[in-house]
PDB file of C-alpha atoms in Angstrom:
ATOM      1  CA  UNK A 299       1.730 -22.447  -1.991  1.00  0.00           C
ATOM      2  CA  UNK A 300      -0.516 -19.753  -1.049  1.00  0.00           C
ATOM      3  CA  UNK A 301      -2.913 -16.762  -3.146  1.00  0.00           C
ATOM      4  CA  UNK A 302      -2.034 -13.356  -2.445  1.00  0.00           C
ATOM      5  CA  UNK A 303      -4.856 -10.423  -3.851  1.00  0.00           C
ATOM      6  CA  UNK A 304      -4.534  -6.687  -4.503  1.00  0.00           C
ATOM      7  CA  UNK A 305      -7.379  -4.964  -4.463  1.00  0.00           C
ATOM      8  CA  UNK A 306      -6.797  -0.845  -5.458  1.00  0.00           C
ATOM      9  CA  UNK A 307      -9.666   0.901  -7.043  1.00  0.00           C
ATOM     10  CA  UNK A 308      -8.750   0.713 -10.505  1.00  0.00           C
ATOM     11  CA  UNK A 309      -6.991  -2.828 -10.897  1.00  0.00           C
ATOM     12  CA  UNK A 310      -7.576  -6.284  -8.288  1.00  0.00           C
ATOM     13  CA  UNK A 311      -3.275  -8.139  -9.033  1.00  0.00           C
ATOM     14  CA  UNK A 312      -3.611 -11.867  -8.110  1.00  0.00           C
ATOM     15  CA  UNK A 313      -0.644 -14.004  -7.221  1.00  0.00           C
ATOM     16  CA  UNK A 314      -0.058 -17.594  -7.055  1.00  0.00           C
ATOM     17  CA  UNK A 315       2.791 -17.781  -4.147  1.00  0.00           C
ATOM     18  CA  UNK A 316       5.911 -19.925  -3.189  1.00  0.00           C
ATOM     19  CA  UNK A 317       8.080 -19.586  -0.197  1.00  0.00           C
ATOM     20  CA  UNK A 318       7.826 -15.758  -0.900  1.00  0.00           C
ATOM     21  CA  UNK A 319       7.712 -15.543  -4.717  1.00  0.00           C
ATOM     22  CA  UNK A 320       5.409 -14.440  -6.817  1.00  0.00           C
ATOM     23  CA  UNK A 321       5.389 -17.843  -9.798  1.00  0.00           C
ATOM     24  CA  UNK A 322       1.671 -16.937 -11.909  1.00  0.00           C
ATOM     25  CA  UNK A 323      -0.067 -13.486 -11.562  1.00  0.00           C
ATOM     26  CA  UNK A 324      -2.911 -12.495 -13.336  1.00  0.00           C
ATOM     27  CA  UNK A 325      -4.228  -8.021 -13.722  1.00  0.00           C
ATOM     28  CA  UNK A 326      -7.623  -7.190 -13.656  1.00  0.00           C
ATOM     29  CA  UNK A 327     -10.158  -4.310 -13.269  1.00  0.00           C
ATOM     30  CA  UNK A 328     -10.980  -4.122 -10.283  1.00  0.00           C
ATOM     31  CA  UNK A 329     -15.289  -3.550  -9.146  1.00  0.00           C
ATOM     32  CA  UNK A 330     -17.741  -2.366 -11.056  1.00  0.00           C
ATOM     33  CA  UNK A 331     -19.323   0.255  -8.986  1.00  0.00           C
ATOM     34  CA  UNK A 332     -22.891  -0.447 -11.164  1.00  0.00           C
ATOM     35  CA  UNK A 333     -23.362  -3.984  -9.839  1.00  0.00           C
ATOM     36  CA  UNK A 334     -24.280  -5.667  -7.383  1.00  0.00           C
ATOM     37  CA  UNK A 335     -22.027  -6.301  -3.685  1.00  0.00           C
ATOM     38  CA  UNK A 336     -23.104  -9.970  -4.571  1.00  0.00           C
ATOM     39  CA  UNK A 337     -22.119  -9.568  -8.038  1.00  0.00           C
ATOM     40  CA  UNK A 338     -18.872  -7.859  -6.979  1.00  0.00           C
ATOM     41  CA  UNK A 339     -17.513 -11.238  -4.600  1.00  0.00           C
ATOM     42  CA  UNK A 340     -18.799 -13.886  -7.905  1.00  0.00           C
ATOM     43  CA  UNK A 341     -16.314 -11.626  -9.671  1.00  0.00           C
ATOM     44  CA  UNK A 342     -14.185 -11.994  -7.468  1.00  0.00           C
ATOM     45  CA  UNK A 343     -13.989 -15.360  -6.839  1.00  0.00           C
ATOM     46  CA  UNK A 344     -13.586 -15.994 -10.697  1.00  0.00           C
ATOM     47  CA  UNK A 345     -11.028 -14.224 -10.537  1.00  0.00           C
ATOM     48  CA  UNK A 346      -9.426 -16.340  -7.634  1.00  0.00           C
ATOM     49  CA  UNK A 347     -10.368 -19.412  -9.802  1.00  0.00           C
ATOM     50  CA  UNK A 348      -8.026 -19.061 -12.987  1.00  0.00           C
ATOM     51  CA  UNK A 349      -5.229 -19.413 -10.586  1.00  0.00           C
ATOM     52  CA  UNK A 350      -6.681 -22.513  -7.827  1.00  0.00           C
ATOM     53  CA  UNK A 351      -6.066 -25.944  -7.709  1.00  0.00           C
ATOM     54  CA  UNK A 352      -5.543 -28.488  -4.994  1.00  0.00           C
ATOM     55  CA  UNK A 353      -2.357 -26.815  -3.925  1.00  0.00           C
ATOM     56  CA  UNK A 354      -3.452 -24.063  -2.434  1.00  0.00           C
ATOM     57  CA  UNK A 355      -3.574 -23.981   1.332  1.00  0.00           C
ATOM     58  CA  UNK A 356      -4.962 -20.509   1.371  1.00  0.00           C
ATOM     59  CA  UNK A 357      -5.810 -16.806   0.775  1.00  0.00           C
ATOM     60  CA  UNK A 358      -4.583 -13.333   1.622  1.00  0.00           C
ATOM     61  CA  UNK A 359      -6.525 -10.321   0.979  1.00  0.00           C
ATOM     62  CA  UNK A 360      -5.276  -6.543   0.533  1.00  0.00           C
ATOM     63  CA  UNK A 361      -8.136  -4.071   0.729  1.00  0.00           C
ATOM     64  CA  UNK A 362      -8.012  -0.532   0.549  1.00  0.00           C
ATOM     65  CA  UNK A 363     -10.132   0.160   4.114  1.00  0.00           C
ATOM     66  CA  UNK A 364     -10.089  -0.565   7.825  1.00  0.00           C
ATOM     67  CA  UNK A 365     -10.741  -4.393   7.035  1.00  0.00           C
ATOM     68  CA  UNK A 366     -11.015  -6.184  11.087  1.00  0.00           C
ATOM     69  CA  UNK A 367      -8.240  -8.860  10.771  1.00  0.00           C
ATOM     70  CA  UNK A 368      -9.951 -11.183  12.631  1.00  0.00           C
ATOM     71  CA  UNK A 369     -13.406 -11.177  11.296  1.00  0.00           C
ATOM     72  CA  UNK A 370     -12.406 -10.093   7.432  1.00  0.00           C
ATOM     73  CA  UNK A 371     -15.201  -7.249   6.932  1.00  0.00           C
ATOM     74  CA  UNK A 372     -14.165  -4.777   4.409  1.00  0.00           C
ATOM     75  CA  UNK A 373     -15.539  -1.081   6.185  1.00  0.00           C
ATOM     76  CA  UNK A 374     -14.904   1.722   4.051  1.00  0.00           C
ATOM     77  CA  UNK A 375     -14.701   0.057   1.303  1.00  0.00           C
ATOM     78  CA  UNK A 376     -17.810   2.069  -0.850  1.00  0.00           C
ATOM     79  CA  UNK A 377     -15.359   3.084  -3.800  1.00  0.00           C
ATOM     80  CA  UNK A 378     -14.569  -0.590  -4.792  1.00  0.00           C
ATOM     81  CA  UNK A 379     -17.480  -2.766  -3.209  1.00  0.00           C
ATOM     82  CA  UNK A 380     -20.412  -1.033  -4.343  1.00  0.00           C
ATOM     83  CA  UNK A 381     -21.012   0.463  -1.055  1.00  0.00           C
ATOM     84  CA  UNK A 382     -21.273  -2.850   1.002  1.00  0.00           C
ATOM     85  CA  UNK A 383     -20.088  -3.647   4.416  1.00  0.00           C
ATOM     86  CA  UNK A 384     -19.359  -7.673   3.421  1.00  0.00           C
ATOM     87  CA  UNK A 385     -16.818  -9.726   4.951  1.00  0.00           C
ATOM     88  CA  UNK A 386     -14.437 -11.433   2.265  1.00  0.00           C
ATOM     89  CA  UNK A 387     -13.334 -13.780   4.658  1.00  0.00           C
ATOM     90  CA  UNK A 388     -16.752 -15.559   5.481  1.00  0.00           C
ATOM     91  CA  UNK A 389     -18.007 -15.092   2.053  1.00  0.00           C
ATOM     92  CA  UNK A 390     -14.530 -16.625   0.432  1.00  0.00           C
ATOM     93  CA  UNK A 391     -14.120 -19.353   3.139  1.00  0.00           C
ATOM     94  CA  UNK A 392     -17.604 -20.603   2.420  1.00  0.00           C
ATOM     95  CA  UNK A 393     -17.395 -20.479  -1.493  1.00  0.00           C
ATOM     96  CA  UNK A 394     -13.182 -21.868  -1.381  1.00  0.00           C
ATOM     97  CA  UNK A 395     -13.153 -24.075   1.558  1.00  0.00           C
ATOM     98  CA  UNK A 396      -9.422 -23.245   2.791  1.00  0.00           C
ATOM     99  CA  UNK A 397      -8.930 -20.138   5.798  1.00  0.00           C
ATOM    100  CA  UNK A 398      -9.060 -16.555   4.154  1.00  0.00           C
ATOM    101  CA  UNK A 399      -7.601 -13.725   5.678  1.00  0.00           C
ATOM    102  CA  UNK A 400      -7.861 -10.300   4.839  1.00  0.00           C
ATOM    103  CA  UNK A 401      -6.044  -6.772   5.988  1.00  0.00           C
ATOM    104  CA  UNK A 402      -5.331  -3.643   4.698  1.00  0.00           C
ATOM    105  CA  UNK A 403      -3.161  -3.092   1.418  1.00  0.00           C
ATOM    106  CA  UNK A 404      -0.494  -0.696   2.818  1.00  0.00           C
ATOM    107  CA  UNK A 405       0.018  -3.302   5.460  1.00  0.00           C
ATOM    108  CA  UNK A 406       0.267  -5.778   2.921  1.00  0.00           C
ATOM    109  CA  UNK A 407       2.900  -3.505   0.693  1.00  0.00           C
ATOM    110  CA  UNK A 408       4.997  -3.573   4.304  1.00  0.00           C
ATOM    111  CA  UNK A 409       4.735  -7.118   5.254  1.00  0.00           C
ATOM    112  CA  UNK A 410       5.628  -7.970   1.369  1.00  0.00           C
ATOM    113  CA  UNK A 411       8.449  -5.165   1.409  1.00  0.00           C
ATOM    114  CA  UNK A 412       9.386  -7.514   5.005  1.00  0.00           C
ATOM    115  CA  UNK A 413       9.526 -11.221   2.946  1.00  0.00           C
ATOM    116  CA  UNK A 414      11.196  -9.718   0.361  1.00  0.00           C
ATOM    117  CA  UNK A 415      14.319  -7.604   1.942  1.00  0.00           C
ATOM    118  CA  UNK A 416      14.561 -11.138   4.734  1.00  0.00           C
ATOM    119  CA  UNK A 417      15.793 -12.948   2.113  1.00  0.00           C
ATOM    120  CA  UNK A 418      18.071  -9.948   0.599  1.00  0.00           C
ATOM    121  CA  UNK A 419      19.711 -10.829   3.978  1.00  0.00           C
ATOM    122  CA  UNK A 420      17.587  -7.568   6.568  1.00  0.00           C
ATOM    123  CA  UNK A 421      17.907  -8.211  10.150  1.00  0.00           C
ATOM    124  CA  UNK A 422      14.402  -9.949  10.526  1.00  0.00           C
ATOM    125  CA  UNK A 423      13.743  -8.273  14.675  1.00  0.00           C
ATOM    126  CA  UNK A 424      13.304  -4.720  12.381  1.00  0.00           C
ATOM    127  CA  UNK A 425      10.595  -2.427  12.346  1.00  0.00           C
ATOM    128  CA  UNK A 426       9.674  -1.711   9.400  1.00  0.00           C
ATOM    129  CA  UNK A 427       7.158   1.176   7.964  1.00  0.00           C
ATOM    130  CA  UNK A 428       5.868   0.476   4.591  1.00  0.00           C
ATOM    131  CA  UNK A 429       4.721   4.113   2.461  1.00  0.00           C
ATOM    132  CA  UNK A 430       1.802   3.110  -0.114  1.00  0.00           C
ATOM    133  CA  UNK A 431       1.906   6.785  -3.013  1.00  0.00           C
ATOM    134  CA  UNK A 432      -1.409   6.215  -5.465  1.00  0.00           C
ATOM    135  CA  UNK A 433      -4.716   6.592  -5.216  1.00  0.00           C
ATOM    136  CA  UNK A 434      -5.114   5.944  -1.829  1.00  0.00           C
ATOM    137  CA  UNK A 435      -1.753   6.679   0.242  1.00  0.00           C
ATOM    138  CA  UNK A 436      -1.182   4.725   2.883  1.00  0.00           C
ATOM    139  CA  UNK A 437       1.318   3.390   5.442  1.00  0.00           C
ATOM    140  CA  UNK A 438       1.938  -0.502   6.810  1.00  0.00           C
ATOM    141  CA  UNK A 439       3.695  -1.403  10.244  1.00  0.00           C
ATOM    142  CA  UNK A 440       5.699  -4.357  10.698  1.00  0.00           C
ATOM    143  CA  UNK A 441       7.660  -5.515  13.642  1.00  0.00           C
ATOM    144  CA  UNK A 442       9.703  -8.455  14.313  1.00  0.00           C
ATOM    145  CA  UNK A 443       8.363 -10.120  10.910  1.00  0.00           C
ATOM    146  CA  UNK A 444       4.374  -9.215  12.071  1.00  0.00           C
ATOM    147  CA  UNK A 445       1.842  -6.525  11.236  1.00  0.00           C
ATOM    148  CA  UNK A 446       0.927  -4.342  13.462  1.00  0.00           C
ATOM    149  CA  UNK A 447      -2.445  -4.391  13.018  1.00  0.00           C
ATOM    150  CA  UNK A 448      -4.484  -2.059  15.749  1.00  0.00           C
ATOM    151  CA  UNK A 449      -8.455  -3.095  16.610  1.00  0.00           C
ATOM    152  CA  UNK A 450      -9.244  -2.835  12.534  1.00  0.00           C
ATOM    153  CA  UNK A 451      -5.952  -3.243  10.836  1.00  0.00           C
ATOM    154  CA  UNK A 452      -6.133   0.523  10.594  1.00  0.00           C
ATOM    155  CA  UNK A 453      -3.423   1.360  13.072  1.00  0.00           C
ATOM    156  CA  UNK A 454      -1.284   3.351   9.347  1.00  0.00           C
ATOM    157  CA  UNK A 455      -4.380   5.291   8.827  1.00  0.00           C
ATOM    158  CA  UNK A 456      -2.282   8.523   9.458  1.00  0.00           C
ATOM    159  CA  UNK A 457      -2.997  10.033   6.016  1.00  0.00           C
ATOM    160  CA  UNK A 458      -6.305  11.247   7.391  1.00  0.00           C
ATOM    161  CA  UNK A 459      -4.139  13.223   9.858  1.00  0.00           C
ATOM    162  CA  UNK A 460      -5.229  16.784   9.597  1.00  0.00           C
ATOM    163  CA  UNK A 461      -2.386  18.704   6.934  1.00  0.00           C
ATOM    164  CA  UNK A 462      -3.010  22.333   5.878  1.00  0.00           C
ATOM    165  CA  UNK A 463      -6.407  22.526   3.963  1.00  0.00           C
ATOM    166  CA  UNK A 464      -6.740  18.433   4.678  1.00  0.00           C
ATOM    167  CA  UNK A 465      -5.321  15.860   5.371  1.00  0.00           C
ATOM    168  CA  UNK A 466      -2.363  14.194   4.102  1.00  0.00           C
ATOM    169  CA  UNK A 467      -3.739  11.686   1.953  1.00  0.00           C
ATOM    170  CA  UNK A 468      -5.037  14.951  -0.136  1.00  0.00           C
ATOM    171  CA  UNK A 469      -0.985  15.617  -0.059  1.00  0.00           C
ATOM    172  CA  UNK A 470       1.092  12.504  -0.400  1.00  0.00           C
ATOM    173  CA  UNK A 471      -1.190  10.981  -3.169  1.00  0.00           C
ATOM    174  CA  UNK A 472      -2.988  11.020  -6.804  1.00  0.00           C
ATOM    175  CA  UNK A 473      -4.844  13.903  -5.825  1.00  0.00           C
ATOM    176  CA  UNK A 474      -1.976  16.268  -5.077  1.00  0.00           C
ATOM    177  CA  UNK A 475      -1.204  16.163  -9.160  1.00  0.00           C
ATOM    178  CA  UNK A 476      -4.950  16.300 -10.041  1.00  0.00           C
ATOM    179  CA  UNK A 477      -5.875  19.147  -7.677  1.00  0.00           C
ATOM    180  CA  UNK A 478      -2.691  20.826 -10.673  1.00  0.00           C
ATOM    181  CA  UNK A 479      -4.730  19.432 -13.454  1.00  0.00           C
ATOM    182  CA  UNK A 480      -2.637  16.605 -13.566  1.00  0.00           C
ATOM    183  CA  UNK A 481      -1.293  13.444 -13.132  1.00  0.00           C
ATOM    184  CA  UNK A 482       1.066  12.027 -11.455  1.00  0.00           C
ATOM    185  CA  UNK A 483       2.574   9.929 -14.936  1.00  0.00           C
ATOM    186  CA  UNK A 484       2.050  13.132 -16.966  1.00  0.00           C
ATOM    187  CA  UNK A 485       4.002  15.331 -14.966  1.00  0.00           C
ATOM    188  CA  UNK A 486       7.063  12.901 -14.785  1.00  0.00           C
ATOM    189  CA  UNK A 487       6.950  13.371 -18.278  1.00  0.00           C
ATOM    190  CA  UNK A 488       7.079  16.498 -17.703  1.00  0.00           C
ATOM    191  CA  UNK A 489       9.652  16.523 -15.333  1.00  0.00           C
ATOM    192  CA  UNK A 490      11.938  14.619 -17.648  1.00  0.00           C
ATOM    193  CA  UNK A 491      11.579  16.972 -20.263  1.00  0.00           C
ATOM    194  CA  UNK A 492      13.623  19.739 -17.665  1.00  0.00           C
ATOM    195  CA  UNK A 493       9.984  21.968 -17.819  1.00  0.00           C
ATOM    196  CA  UNK A 494      10.227  24.263 -14.993  1.00  0.00           C
ATOM    197  CA  UNK A 495       6.927  23.880 -13.674  1.00  0.00           C
ATOM    198  CA  UNK A 496       6.707  20.233 -13.414  1.00  0.00           C
ATOM    199  CA  UNK A 497       9.714  20.279 -11.132  1.00  0.00           C
ATOM    200  CA  UNK A 498       8.925  22.686  -8.897  1.00  0.00           C
ATOM    201  CA  UNK A 499       5.716  20.630  -8.503  1.00  0.00           C
ATOM    202  CA  UNK A 500       7.338  17.657  -7.524  1.00  0.00           C
ATOM    203  CA  UNK A 501       9.649  19.039  -5.304  1.00  0.00           C
ATOM    204  CA  UNK A 502       6.932  19.781  -3.768  1.00  0.00           C
ATOM    205  CA  UNK A 503       5.273  16.698  -3.490  1.00  0.00           C
ATOM    206  CA  UNK A 504       8.507  15.562  -1.376  1.00  0.00           C
ATOM    207  CA  UNK A 505       8.434  18.294   0.819  1.00  0.00           C
ATOM    208  CA  UNK A 506       4.316  17.471   1.479  1.00  0.00           C
ATOM    209  CA  UNK A 507       5.902  13.504   1.691  1.00  0.00           C
ATOM    210  CA  UNK A 508       8.709  14.705   4.117  1.00  0.00           C
ATOM    211  CA  UNK A 509       5.807  15.783   6.386  1.00  0.00           C
ATOM    212  CA  UNK A 510       4.285  12.675   6.511  1.00  0.00           C
ATOM    213  CA  UNK A 511       7.637  10.600   6.801  1.00  0.00           C
ATOM    214  CA  UNK A 512       8.504  13.042   9.893  1.00  0.00           C
ATOM    215  CA  UNK A 513       5.139  12.267  11.047  1.00  0.00           C
ATOM    216  CA  UNK A 514       6.026   8.105  10.789  1.00  0.00           C
ATOM    217  CA  UNK A 515       9.951   9.245  12.448  1.00  0.00           C
ATOM    218  CA  UNK A 516       8.151  10.215  15.653  1.00  0.00           C
ATOM    219  CA  UNK A 517       4.770   7.371  15.498  1.00  0.00           C
ATOM    220  CA  UNK A 518       7.088   4.066  14.797  1.00  0.00           C
ATOM    221  CA  UNK A 519      10.766   4.834  15.713  1.00  0.00           C
ATOM    222  CA  UNK A 520      11.450   2.869  12.383  1.00  0.00           C
ATOM    223  CA  UNK A 521      14.873   0.235  11.492  1.00  0.00           C
ATOM    224  CA  UNK A 522      14.087   1.106   8.067  1.00  0.00           C
ATOM    225  CA  UNK A 523      11.480   3.250   5.848  1.00  0.00           C
ATOM    226  CA  UNK A 524      10.092   1.410   2.038  1.00  0.00           C
ATOM    227  CA  UNK A 525       8.626   4.011  -0.041  1.00  0.00           C
ATOM    228  CA  UNK A 526       6.118   2.147  -2.637  1.00  0.00           C
ATOM    229  CA  UNK A 527       3.286   2.875  -5.236  1.00  0.00           C
ATOM    230  CA  UNK A 528       3.494   4.328  -8.734  1.00  0.00           C
ATOM    231  CA  UNK A 529       4.148   7.938  -7.465  1.00  0.00           C
ATOM    232  CA  UNK A 530       7.299   5.883  -5.872  1.00  0.00           C
ATOM    233  CA  UNK A 531       8.637   5.006  -9.240  1.00  0.00           C
ATOM    234  CA  UNK A 532       9.356   8.856 -10.443  1.00  0.00           C
ATOM    235  CA  UNK A 533      11.564   9.029  -6.944  1.00  0.00           C
ATOM    236  CA  UNK A 534      14.421  10.858  -8.787  1.00  0.00           C
ATOM    237  CA  UNK A 535      12.466  14.058  -8.790  1.00  0.00           C
ATOM    238  CA  UNK A 536      11.057  14.181  -5.336  1.00  0.00           C
ATOM    239  CA  UNK A 537      13.619  12.441  -2.804  1.00  0.00           C
ATOM    240  CA  UNK A 538      15.696  15.358  -2.197  1.00  0.00           C
ATOM    241  CA  UNK A 539      13.436  17.956  -1.287  1.00  0.00           C
ATOM    242  CA  UNK A 540      11.825  15.060   0.765  1.00  0.00           C
ATOM    243  CA  UNK A 541      15.086  15.032   2.831  1.00  0.00           C
ATOM    244  CA  UNK A 542      16.122  17.961   2.771  1.00  0.00           C
ATOM    245  CA  UNK A 543      12.415  18.167   4.599  1.00  0.00           C
ATOM    246  CA  UNK A 544      12.936  15.419   6.903  1.00  0.00           C
ATOM    247  CA  UNK A 545      16.967  16.598   7.700  1.00  0.00           C
ATOM    248  CA  UNK A 546      15.530  19.917   8.757  1.00  0.00           C
ATOM    249  CA  UNK A 547      11.956  18.901  10.876  1.00  0.00           C
ATOM    250  CA  UNK A 548      13.181  16.253  12.549  1.00  0.00           C
ATOM    251  CA  UNK A 549      14.797  16.770  16.208  1.00  0.00           C
ATOM    252  CA  UNK A 550      16.781  13.291  16.619  1.00  0.00           C
ATOM    253  CA  UNK A 551      19.289  13.673  14.401  1.00  0.00           C
ATOM    254  CA  UNK A 552      21.092  10.462  15.363  1.00  0.00           C
ATOM    255  CA  UNK A 553      18.296   8.649  14.571  1.00  0.00           C
ATOM    256  CA  UNK A 554      18.597   9.683  10.530  1.00  0.00           C
ATOM    257  CA  UNK A 555      22.440   8.018  11.009  1.00  0.00           C
ATOM    258  CA  UNK A 556      21.237   5.054  11.087  1.00  0.00           C
ATOM    259  CA  UNK A 557      17.294   4.730   8.930  1.00  0.00           C
ATOM    260  CA  UNK A 558      17.276   3.046   5.812  1.00  0.00           C
ATOM    261  CA  UNK A 559      15.466   4.942   2.880  1.00  0.00           C
ATOM    262  CA  UNK A 560      14.241   2.165  -0.092  1.00  0.00           C
ATOM    263  CA  UNK A 561      12.257   2.443  -2.907  1.00  0.00           C
ATOM    264  CA  UNK A 562      10.495  -0.219  -3.676  1.00  0.00           C
ATOM    265  CA  UNK A 563       8.439  -0.778  -6.624  1.00  0.00           C
ATOM    266  CA  UNK A 564       7.585  -4.010  -7.491  1.00  0.00           C
ATOM    267  CA  UNK A 565       3.901  -4.365  -8.660  1.00  0.00           C
ATOM    268  CA  UNK A 566       4.780  -8.098  -7.099  1.00  0.00           C
ATOM    269  CA  UNK A 567       5.049  -7.088  -3.358  1.00  0.00           C
ATOM    270  CA  UNK A 568       1.657  -6.449  -1.792  1.00  0.00           C
ATOM    271  CA  UNK A 569       0.690  -9.496  -3.489  1.00  0.00           C
ATOM    272  CA  UNK A 570       3.724 -11.574  -1.468  1.00  0.00           C
ATOM    273  CA  UNK A 571       2.681  -9.788   1.664  1.00  0.00           C
ATOM    274  CA  UNK A 572      -1.016 -10.509   1.230  1.00  0.00           C
ATOM    275  CA  UNK A 573      -0.314 -13.985   0.806  1.00  0.00           C
ATOM    276  CA  UNK A 574       1.593 -14.226   3.782  1.00  0.00           C
ATOM    277  CA  UNK A 575      -1.081 -13.046   6.092  1.00  0.00           C
TER     278      UNK A 575
END
């Protein structure tokens, strides 16, 4: 039995995982910004205590930052840990006396997508890239069942690549819709009602995402791309324009013939991945 944790800017999901399946799950508000880092750690420990029992062998945590998979730090987590550079691994291992692993949450999503895909018969040697679309869009890479981390679990941070007037992150996540004065959920309701401006917004989003996918194809040449996160729930509104962009921009057409692009919106996916770090 393992505990997997997915830390986001709004919520923290925790699950008790056995054989790649979430048996028990809790969802909780994320860290408050007006408390000390020490209080944030105590809060996380209390959440873990709810699921902890003598059968838990390890804890895995996905964080919205580069993480340093060896030391288990949390550099860059100012938005969720009051600006502190804290080693979650050291703090939690000291408290719970079991192994703790920390990695980027997009990597955890990719690993979870690989784990659930292999249960359904996917090629275990494939290169899988997971793309999460949400407040902090990100990319994770799994090669032959193992995460490709780089030095600091930052190998997939291509959403920070320059794009237009800022970077890909601003065009492939929540901020794209916020800049238009709405949210992805509000835009989806409007698009579902046939409103032209909202439909056009999702078409534009699909083209931006298509650019991100094209970068992924050139960088990693994967067998499979799995798209998740909140915005992925609204994929009928943007998949067509995304694929049209890829078809028009990616040079190696034969590679597209064998490429699988899947949607995975199960909230348990990053928790399963974290548990399997």
